[in-house]
Short mmCIF file of C-alpha atoms in Angstrom, two decimals:
data_model
loop_
_atom_site.label_atom_id
_atom_site.label_comp_id
_atom_site.label_asym_id
_atom_site.label_seq_id
_atom_site.Cartn_x
_atom_site.Cartn_y
_atom_site.Cartn_z
CA MET A 24 213.77 -87.47 112.42
CA THR A 25 212.90 -91.18 112.21
CA ILE A 26 212.47 -93.42 109.20
CA THR A 27 208.67 -93.33 109.61
CA ASP A 28 208.31 -89.52 109.82
CA PRO A 29 207.49 -89.04 106.11
CA TYR A 30 204.58 -91.43 106.45
CA ARG A 31 203.22 -89.67 109.51
CA ASP A 32 203.63 -86.31 107.78
CA TYR A 33 201.71 -87.61 104.76
CA CYS A 34 198.81 -88.72 106.97
CA ARG A 35 198.87 -85.41 108.86
CA LEU A 36 198.64 -83.41 105.65
CA ARG A 37 195.75 -85.55 104.40
CA ASP A 38 193.99 -85.06 107.72
CA GLU A 39 194.43 -81.28 107.50
CA ALA A 40 192.99 -81.38 103.98
CA GLY A 41 189.99 -83.41 105.10
CA LEU A 42 191.13 -86.42 103.05
CA LEU A 43 192.32 -88.84 105.75
CA ARG A 44 190.86 -92.32 105.33
CA THR A 45 189.96 -94.28 108.47
CA LEU A 46 188.76 -97.84 109.14
CA ARG A 47 185.48 -97.96 111.05
CA GLU A 48 183.87 -101.15 112.26
CA ALA A 49 180.41 -102.04 110.98
CA GLU A 50 178.17 -105.09 111.42
CA PRO A 51 176.01 -105.94 108.37
CA LEU A 52 172.34 -106.55 109.13
CA ALA A 53 169.39 -107.75 107.07
CA CYS A 54 167.08 -105.52 104.98
CA GLY A 55 169.80 -103.21 103.73
CA ARG A 56 170.92 -102.09 107.17
CA VAL A 57 174.18 -101.90 109.08
CA ARG A 58 175.12 -101.41 112.74
CA ARG A 59 177.90 -99.02 113.66
CA GLY A 60 178.76 -97.73 117.12
CA GLY A 61 175.66 -99.36 118.60
CA ARG A 62 173.29 -97.64 116.17
CA ASP A 63 171.46 -99.11 113.18
CA TYR A 64 171.57 -97.31 109.83
CA VAL A 65 170.05 -97.72 106.40
CA ASN A 66 173.10 -98.94 104.49
CA LEU A 67 173.57 -96.97 101.27
CA ALA A 68 177.31 -97.68 101.08
CA SER A 69 177.33 -101.42 100.39
CA ASN A 70 177.68 -103.16 97.01
CA ASP A 71 175.41 -106.05 98.07
CA TYR A 72 173.06 -105.15 95.23
CA LEU A 73 170.85 -108.27 95.40
CA GLY A 74 171.20 -108.97 99.12
CA LEU A 75 172.84 -112.34 98.44
CA SER A 76 175.49 -111.96 101.14
CA ARG A 77 172.86 -113.09 103.67
CA HIS A 78 170.96 -115.51 101.43
CA PRO A 79 170.41 -118.89 103.14
CA ALA A 80 171.50 -120.82 100.05
CA LEU A 81 174.94 -119.16 100.03
CA ILE A 82 175.38 -119.59 103.77
CA GLN A 83 174.39 -123.26 103.67
CA ALA A 84 176.66 -123.99 100.71
CA ALA A 85 179.62 -122.28 102.38
CA GLN A 86 179.03 -124.31 105.53
CA ALA A 87 178.69 -127.58 103.60
CA TYR A 88 181.90 -126.98 101.66
CA ALA A 89 183.76 -126.12 104.89
CA VAL A 90 182.62 -129.33 106.55
CA ARG A 91 183.47 -131.46 103.52
CA PHE A 92 186.66 -129.81 102.25
CA GLY A 93 187.97 -127.71 105.14
CA THR A 94 188.49 -123.97 105.45
CA GLY A 95 191.58 -123.44 103.30
CA SER A 96 192.74 -124.35 99.81
CA THR A 97 196.32 -124.82 101.13
CA ALA A 98 198.19 -123.79 97.95
CA SER A 99 197.97 -122.08 94.59
CA ARG A 100 195.81 -123.66 91.92
CA LEU A 101 198.91 -124.89 90.09
CA ILE A 102 200.10 -126.84 93.12
CA THR A 103 197.31 -128.51 95.13
CA GLY A 104 194.70 -125.74 95.29
CA ASN A 105 192.72 -126.55 92.14
CA HIS A 106 189.47 -127.67 93.70
CA PRO A 107 186.97 -129.91 91.85
CA ALA A 108 184.42 -127.07 92.10
CA HIS A 109 186.59 -124.74 90.02
CA ARG A 110 185.71 -126.46 86.76
CA ASP A 111 181.96 -126.43 87.38
CA ILE A 112 181.92 -122.76 88.39
CA GLU A 113 184.12 -121.76 85.45
CA ASN A 114 181.92 -123.70 83.02
CA ARG A 115 178.83 -121.90 84.33
CA LEU A 116 180.54 -118.53 84.03
CA ALA A 117 181.71 -119.22 80.49
CA ALA A 118 178.24 -120.31 79.42
CA GLY A 119 176.61 -117.29 81.07
CA LYS A 120 179.04 -114.91 79.37
CA GLY A 121 178.83 -116.66 76.00
CA LYS A 122 182.55 -117.46 76.08
CA GLU A 123 184.62 -120.60 75.55
CA ALA A 124 186.21 -120.54 78.98
CA ALA A 125 186.53 -118.77 82.31
CA LEU A 126 189.11 -118.58 85.05
CA LEU A 127 188.54 -117.94 88.77
CA LEU A 128 190.94 -115.68 90.64
CA ALA A 129 190.94 -113.76 93.92
CA SER A 130 189.86 -110.11 94.25
CA GLY A 131 188.78 -107.97 91.32
CA TYR A 132 191.65 -105.59 92.03
CA GLN A 133 194.22 -108.37 91.84
CA THR A 134 192.61 -109.73 88.69
CA ASN A 135 192.66 -106.44 86.78
CA LEU A 136 196.20 -105.75 87.94
CA THR A 137 197.72 -109.08 86.95
CA VAL A 138 195.59 -110.08 83.96
CA ILE A 139 196.07 -106.77 82.16
CA ALA A 140 199.81 -106.92 82.88
CA ALA A 141 199.94 -110.41 81.37
CA LEU A 142 197.85 -109.57 78.31
CA ALA A 143 199.94 -106.49 77.53
CA ASP A 144 203.35 -108.15 77.98
CA LYS A 145 205.43 -106.89 75.06
CA THR A 146 208.00 -109.68 75.54
CA VAL A 147 205.25 -112.10 74.52
CA LEU A 148 203.60 -109.92 71.87
CA LYS A 149 206.96 -108.91 70.39
CA ARG A 150 205.84 -105.45 69.33
CA PRO A 151 204.99 -102.15 71.01
CA VAL A 152 201.87 -102.27 73.16
CA THR A 153 199.44 -99.43 73.90
CA ILE A 154 196.69 -99.65 76.50
CA LEU A 155 193.82 -97.20 76.07
CA ALA A 156 191.75 -96.87 79.24
CA ASP A 157 188.61 -94.85 79.92
CA ARG A 158 189.52 -91.82 82.01
CA LEU A 159 187.19 -92.97 84.80
CA ALA A 160 188.25 -96.62 84.74
CA HIS A 161 188.97 -98.27 88.08
CA HIS A 162 192.36 -97.72 89.74
CA SER A 163 193.19 -101.41 89.33
CA ILE A 164 192.91 -101.14 85.53
CA LEU A 165 195.25 -98.17 85.48
CA GLN A 166 197.73 -99.91 87.77
CA GLY A 167 197.59 -103.02 85.59
CA ALA A 168 198.62 -100.84 82.67
CA VAL A 169 201.54 -99.46 84.71
CA LEU A 170 202.63 -102.96 85.76
CA SER A 171 202.62 -104.13 82.14
CA GLY A 172 205.19 -101.52 81.13
CA ALA A 173 203.13 -100.72 78.04
CA ARG A 174 202.41 -97.22 76.76
CA SER A 175 199.25 -96.08 78.56
CA LEU A 176 196.79 -93.53 77.18
CA ARG A 177 193.44 -92.42 78.62
CA PHE A 178 190.47 -91.42 76.53
CA GLY A 179 187.70 -89.09 77.65
CA HIS A 180 184.99 -90.79 79.63
CA ASN A 181 182.78 -92.75 77.23
CA ASP A 182 184.16 -90.55 74.42
CA LEU A 183 184.42 -92.92 71.46
CA ASP A 184 185.54 -90.16 69.07
CA HIS A 185 188.54 -89.45 71.30
CA LEU A 186 189.23 -93.16 71.59
CA GLU A 187 189.20 -93.56 67.83
CA THR A 188 191.63 -90.67 67.42
CA LEU A 189 194.04 -92.38 69.81
CA LEU A 190 193.60 -95.77 68.12
CA ARG A 191 194.29 -94.29 64.70
CA ALA A 192 197.50 -92.68 65.97
CA ARG A 193 198.81 -95.96 67.41
CA GLN A 194 198.08 -98.33 64.53
CA GLY A 195 200.85 -100.89 64.27
CA ASP A 196 200.98 -101.39 68.05
CA PHE A 197 199.18 -104.17 69.87
CA LEU A 198 196.14 -102.24 71.16
CA LEU A 199 194.17 -103.06 74.29
CA ILE A 200 191.06 -101.03 75.16
CA ALA A 201 190.01 -101.19 78.82
CA SER A 202 186.77 -99.90 80.32
CA GLU A 203 184.13 -100.66 82.89
CA SER A 204 180.64 -101.60 81.73
CA VAL A 205 178.96 -99.97 84.74
CA PHE A 206 181.17 -97.30 86.29
CA GLY A 207 181.41 -97.76 90.03
CA MET A 208 181.63 -94.09 91.04
CA ASP A 209 179.26 -92.61 88.44
CA GLY A 210 176.62 -95.28 87.88
CA ASP A 211 176.58 -94.78 84.11
CA ARG A 212 177.27 -97.37 81.41
CA ALA A 213 179.64 -97.85 78.52
CA ASP A 214 178.29 -98.59 75.05
CA LEU A 215 179.78 -102.06 74.72
CA ALA A 216 178.41 -102.68 71.23
CA ALA A 217 180.04 -99.49 69.93
CA LEU A 218 183.28 -100.24 71.78
CA GLY A 219 183.30 -103.71 70.25
CA GLU A 220 182.83 -102.34 66.74
CA LEU A 221 185.63 -99.85 67.27
CA ALA A 222 187.94 -102.52 68.66
CA ALA A 223 187.27 -104.77 65.67
CA ARG A 224 187.91 -101.93 63.23
CA TYR A 225 191.37 -101.31 64.68
CA GLN A 226 192.13 -104.95 65.56
CA ALA A 227 192.26 -104.08 69.24
CA MET A 228 191.54 -106.32 72.22
CA LEU A 229 188.56 -105.16 74.30
CA TYR A 230 188.81 -105.75 78.07
CA ILE A 231 185.69 -104.97 80.13
CA ASP A 232 185.39 -104.78 83.91
CA GLU A 233 181.91 -106.02 84.86
CA ALA A 234 182.28 -105.74 88.64
CA HIS A 235 179.20 -103.54 89.06
CA ALA A 236 177.18 -105.09 86.21
CA THR A 237 177.55 -108.75 87.17
CA GLY A 238 174.33 -109.92 88.79
CA VAL A 239 172.31 -106.82 87.91
CA PHE A 240 172.38 -106.52 84.11
CA GLY A 241 172.54 -108.70 81.03
CA LYS A 242 171.05 -112.04 80.06
CA ASN A 243 170.27 -114.01 83.24
CA GLY A 244 172.20 -111.40 85.24
CA PHE A 245 175.58 -112.26 83.73
CA GLY A 246 176.50 -108.63 82.99
CA LEU A 247 176.26 -106.32 80.01
CA ALA A 248 179.05 -108.19 78.21
CA ALA A 249 176.80 -111.27 78.12
CA ASP A 250 174.59 -109.37 75.65
CA CYS A 251 177.41 -108.84 73.14
CA PRO A 252 179.86 -111.72 73.64
CA GLN A 253 181.38 -111.41 70.18
CA GLY A 254 182.40 -107.79 70.76
CA VAL A 255 184.09 -108.21 74.16
CA ASP A 256 187.30 -110.24 74.13
CA VAL A 257 187.84 -110.40 77.89
CA ALA A 258 185.17 -109.84 80.55
CA MET A 259 186.14 -109.54 84.21
CA GLY A 260 183.57 -109.81 86.96
CA THR A 261 183.40 -110.28 90.72
CA PHE A 262 181.51 -112.31 93.28
CA GLY A 263 182.04 -109.74 96.04
CA LYS A 264 179.27 -107.35 95.01
CA ALA A 265 175.90 -108.46 93.63
CA LEU A 266 176.84 -112.15 93.96
CA GLY A 267 177.27 -111.78 97.70
CA SER A 268 180.56 -113.56 98.36
CA PHE A 269 184.18 -113.04 97.31
CA GLY A 270 186.46 -113.68 94.36
CA SER A 271 186.58 -112.73 90.72
CA TYR A 272 186.71 -114.23 87.26
CA ILE A 273 187.83 -113.75 83.70
CA ALA A 274 185.68 -114.99 80.78
CA CYS A 275 187.37 -115.20 77.38
CA SER A 276 188.57 -117.65 74.73
CA GLN A 277 190.10 -120.98 75.67
CA GLY A 278 193.40 -119.84 74.17
CA LEU A 279 193.56 -116.76 76.38
CA CYS A 280 192.69 -118.81 79.47
CA ASP A 281 195.48 -121.25 78.66
CA TYR A 282 197.87 -118.33 78.24
CA LEU A 283 196.87 -116.75 81.56
CA VAL A 284 197.61 -119.99 83.38
CA GLN A 285 201.18 -119.60 82.07
CA ARG A 286 201.67 -115.86 82.65
CA CYS A 287 199.16 -114.37 85.12
CA GLY A 288 200.90 -113.79 88.46
CA GLY A 289 197.58 -113.40 90.27
CA LEU A 290 196.84 -117.04 89.48
CA ILE A 291 200.33 -118.54 89.56
CA TYR A 292 201.57 -117.08 92.85
CA SER A 293 198.35 -116.67 94.84
CA THR A 294 196.77 -119.18 97.21
CA ALA A 295 193.52 -120.42 95.69
CA LEU A 296 190.13 -119.36 96.98
CA PRO A 297 189.06 -121.40 100.04
CA PRO A 298 186.35 -124.09 99.73
CA PRO A 299 183.63 -122.17 101.65
CA VAL A 300 183.98 -119.32 99.13
CA LEU A 301 183.67 -121.79 96.25
CA GLY A 302 180.49 -123.12 97.82
CA SER A 303 178.95 -119.67 98.04
CA MET A 304 179.99 -118.98 94.43
CA ALA A 305 178.27 -122.14 93.21
CA ALA A 306 175.10 -121.26 95.13
CA ALA A 307 175.03 -117.70 93.77
CA LEU A 308 175.33 -118.93 90.17
CA GLU A 309 172.50 -121.39 90.78
CA LEU A 310 170.26 -118.53 91.96
CA LEU A 311 171.34 -115.93 89.43
CA PRO A 312 169.08 -116.72 86.43
CA ASN A 313 166.00 -116.69 88.67
CA LEU A 314 166.49 -113.23 90.18
CA ASP A 315 164.74 -111.12 87.52
CA ARG A 316 162.20 -109.86 90.04
CA GLU A 317 164.95 -108.67 92.40
CA ARG A 318 166.84 -107.00 89.55
CA ALA A 319 163.71 -105.20 88.39
CA ALA A 320 162.86 -104.05 91.93
CA LEU A 321 166.40 -102.76 92.45
CA LEU A 322 166.46 -100.72 89.24
CA SER A 323 162.93 -99.40 89.81
CA LEU A 324 163.89 -98.21 93.29
CA ALA A 325 167.01 -96.54 91.89
CA GLU A 326 165.02 -94.76 89.20
CA THR A 327 162.51 -93.48 91.77
CA LEU A 328 165.30 -92.08 93.93
CA ARG A 329 167.26 -90.62 91.01
CA ARG A 330 164.23 -88.77 89.60
CA ALA A 331 163.36 -87.33 93.00
CA LEU A 332 166.91 -86.13 93.65
CA ARG A 333 167.21 -84.50 90.25
CA ALA A 334 163.87 -82.77 90.77
CA GLN A 335 165.30 -81.33 94.01
CA GLY A 336 168.27 -79.93 92.10
CA TRP A 337 170.95 -82.49 93.04
CA ASP A 338 173.53 -83.39 90.40
CA CYS A 339 173.34 -87.16 89.81
CA GLY A 340 175.58 -87.14 86.74
CA ALA A 341 174.67 -89.60 83.98
CA SER A 342 173.64 -92.42 86.33
CA THR A 343 171.23 -95.04 84.93
CA THR A 344 171.96 -97.87 87.36
CA GLN A 345 171.76 -98.90 91.01
CA ILE A 346 174.67 -96.54 91.74
CA ILE A 347 173.64 -92.90 92.13
CA PRO A 348 176.27 -90.20 92.68
CA VAL A 349 175.24 -86.95 94.35
CA ILE A 350 177.99 -84.64 93.13
CA VAL A 351 178.64 -81.80 95.55
CA GLY A 352 182.10 -80.65 94.44
CA ALA A 353 183.99 -79.58 97.56
CA GLU A 354 185.49 -82.20 99.87
CA GLU A 355 184.48 -80.39 103.06
CA ALA A 356 180.90 -80.01 101.85
CA VAL A 357 180.47 -83.67 100.98
CA LEU A 358 181.84 -84.75 104.35
CA HIS A 359 179.39 -82.39 106.06
CA LEU A 360 176.52 -83.74 103.96
CA ALA A 361 177.43 -87.36 104.77
CA ALA A 362 177.55 -86.48 108.47
CA ARG A 363 174.10 -84.87 108.27
CA LEU A 364 172.70 -87.99 106.64
CA GLU A 365 174.38 -90.20 109.24
CA GLY A 366 172.63 -88.15 111.89
CA GLU A 367 169.36 -89.00 110.16
CA GLY A 368 170.16 -92.72 110.15
CA PHE A 369 171.63 -93.18 106.66
CA LEU A 370 175.13 -94.55 106.13
CA VAL A 371 176.47 -93.09 102.86
CA ALA A 372 179.99 -93.09 101.42
CA ALA A 373 181.58 -89.66 100.91
CA ILE A 374 183.87 -90.13 97.91
CA ARG A 375 186.72 -87.64 97.48
CA PRO A 376 189.78 -87.20 95.26
CA PRO A 377 191.85 -89.01 94.17
CA THR A 378 189.15 -91.71 93.90
CA VAL A 379 187.17 -89.24 91.78
CA PRO A 380 188.45 -86.23 89.80
CA ALA A 381 189.22 -83.01 91.66
CA GLY A 382 186.18 -80.84 92.15
CA THR A 383 183.71 -83.75 91.94
CA ALA A 384 183.54 -84.98 95.55
CA ARG A 385 180.27 -86.78 95.99
CA LEU A 386 178.01 -89.04 97.92
CA ARG A 387 177.81 -92.51 96.39
CA LEU A 388 174.33 -93.91 96.97
CA SER A 389 174.40 -97.65 96.39
CA LEU A 390 171.02 -99.38 96.41
CA SER A 391 170.10 -102.96 97.21
CA ALA A 392 167.07 -105.05 96.33
CA THR A 393 166.70 -105.53 100.10
CA HIS A 394 166.04 -101.84 100.76
CA VAL A 395 162.44 -101.20 101.70
CA PRO A 396 160.61 -98.40 99.80
CA GLU A 397 159.79 -96.62 103.07
CA ASP A 398 163.48 -96.05 103.74
CA ILE A 399 164.01 -94.54 100.29
CA THR A 400 160.94 -92.34 100.70
CA ARG A 401 162.36 -91.03 103.98
CA LEU A 402 165.76 -90.45 102.32
CA ILE A 403 164.06 -88.39 99.62
CA THR A 404 162.41 -86.27 102.31
CA VAL A 405 165.70 -85.72 104.16
CA MET A 406 167.51 -84.81 100.93
CA ALA A 407 164.78 -82.30 100.09
CA ASP A 408 165.34 -80.62 103.47
CA LEU A 409 169.11 -80.47 102.87
CA ALA A 410 168.95 -79.33 99.24
CA PRO A 411 168.60 -75.57 99.89
CA GLN A 412 171.91 -75.56 101.79
CA PHE A 413 174.00 -77.92 99.68
CA VAL A 414 172.64 -77.51 96.15
CA SER A 415 173.12 -73.74 96.25
CA ALA A 416 176.65 -74.26 97.61
CA ALA A 417 177.54 -76.60 94.77
#
């Protein structure tokens, strides 16, 4: 036996269970397509909701910033990596979110992990801390709670009565409620106004992950939290999905931003985002308020597909957004369904536990404003042909 045998055994067991993850190369193309293994597919797995990853304005800005400032930031923001563009981008984000301040960080995962850990630090708060997270909140939120060392409780998905029961039982603690606004695996939405009222009633901090809402929903596309800025204390969003680039942000009060500069490891110890990324960020924010037509087309296309799938008998959960789950249940069945669709020219993500709860393996259909209606019409036809086999099995 060697020191690496347990790792190989773990992968073998996952493979036998049909759960082994693999990395497969893919080349993004225009019009919501992707090339894999020499074949072009309709890409229903990407989070490029507005098609901005290939927008000329973002590409040109990234190139211009690279020529002017170079390709790397060279250090953390606290050393020499605080670029002049940071302030402008953060000011735009704060204004769009209706907040006093914003702070740019790296990936959304890193941001949730390190910001939540900093906000829930009991050595700073000097009292017990309880984090209450939606049961379907992103893995990074849950891991941020673990990293903080705080007591962590999970309330039923979008179940505000359950949340209130837990809040009432933990009065006296510092309370932090964490949820997504648009849930990435289910495509449904949280009631942010009601969450905000509940947080205020129990003097809790409300932390909202807007990764899948940023760009698509809210005033000028700044996310659902932009429509109720007084109720949400901290809004996190990303540039790597609808905004077509990379990076993430926090929008909150000036006091919280100042605190995070002191305590957030994801900012303090991480090399700053490179100048070309900052250029693409600035270009995306310039475009964002003027993309109402693209947002409307995206959501209309999603509603057309969702209605058709439900009429065929597919379980699309409570989706109301550009993300449409097709819940099959069994892992083997969803892998088979994804393979059938791939054979028909559609690249779709088969999502299995532990990313989603046991027994809810699904396809995750992720639409883009760049998808052409003809492709969605053909998908509806293919799904109708497959429904008798897979819907009855589910």
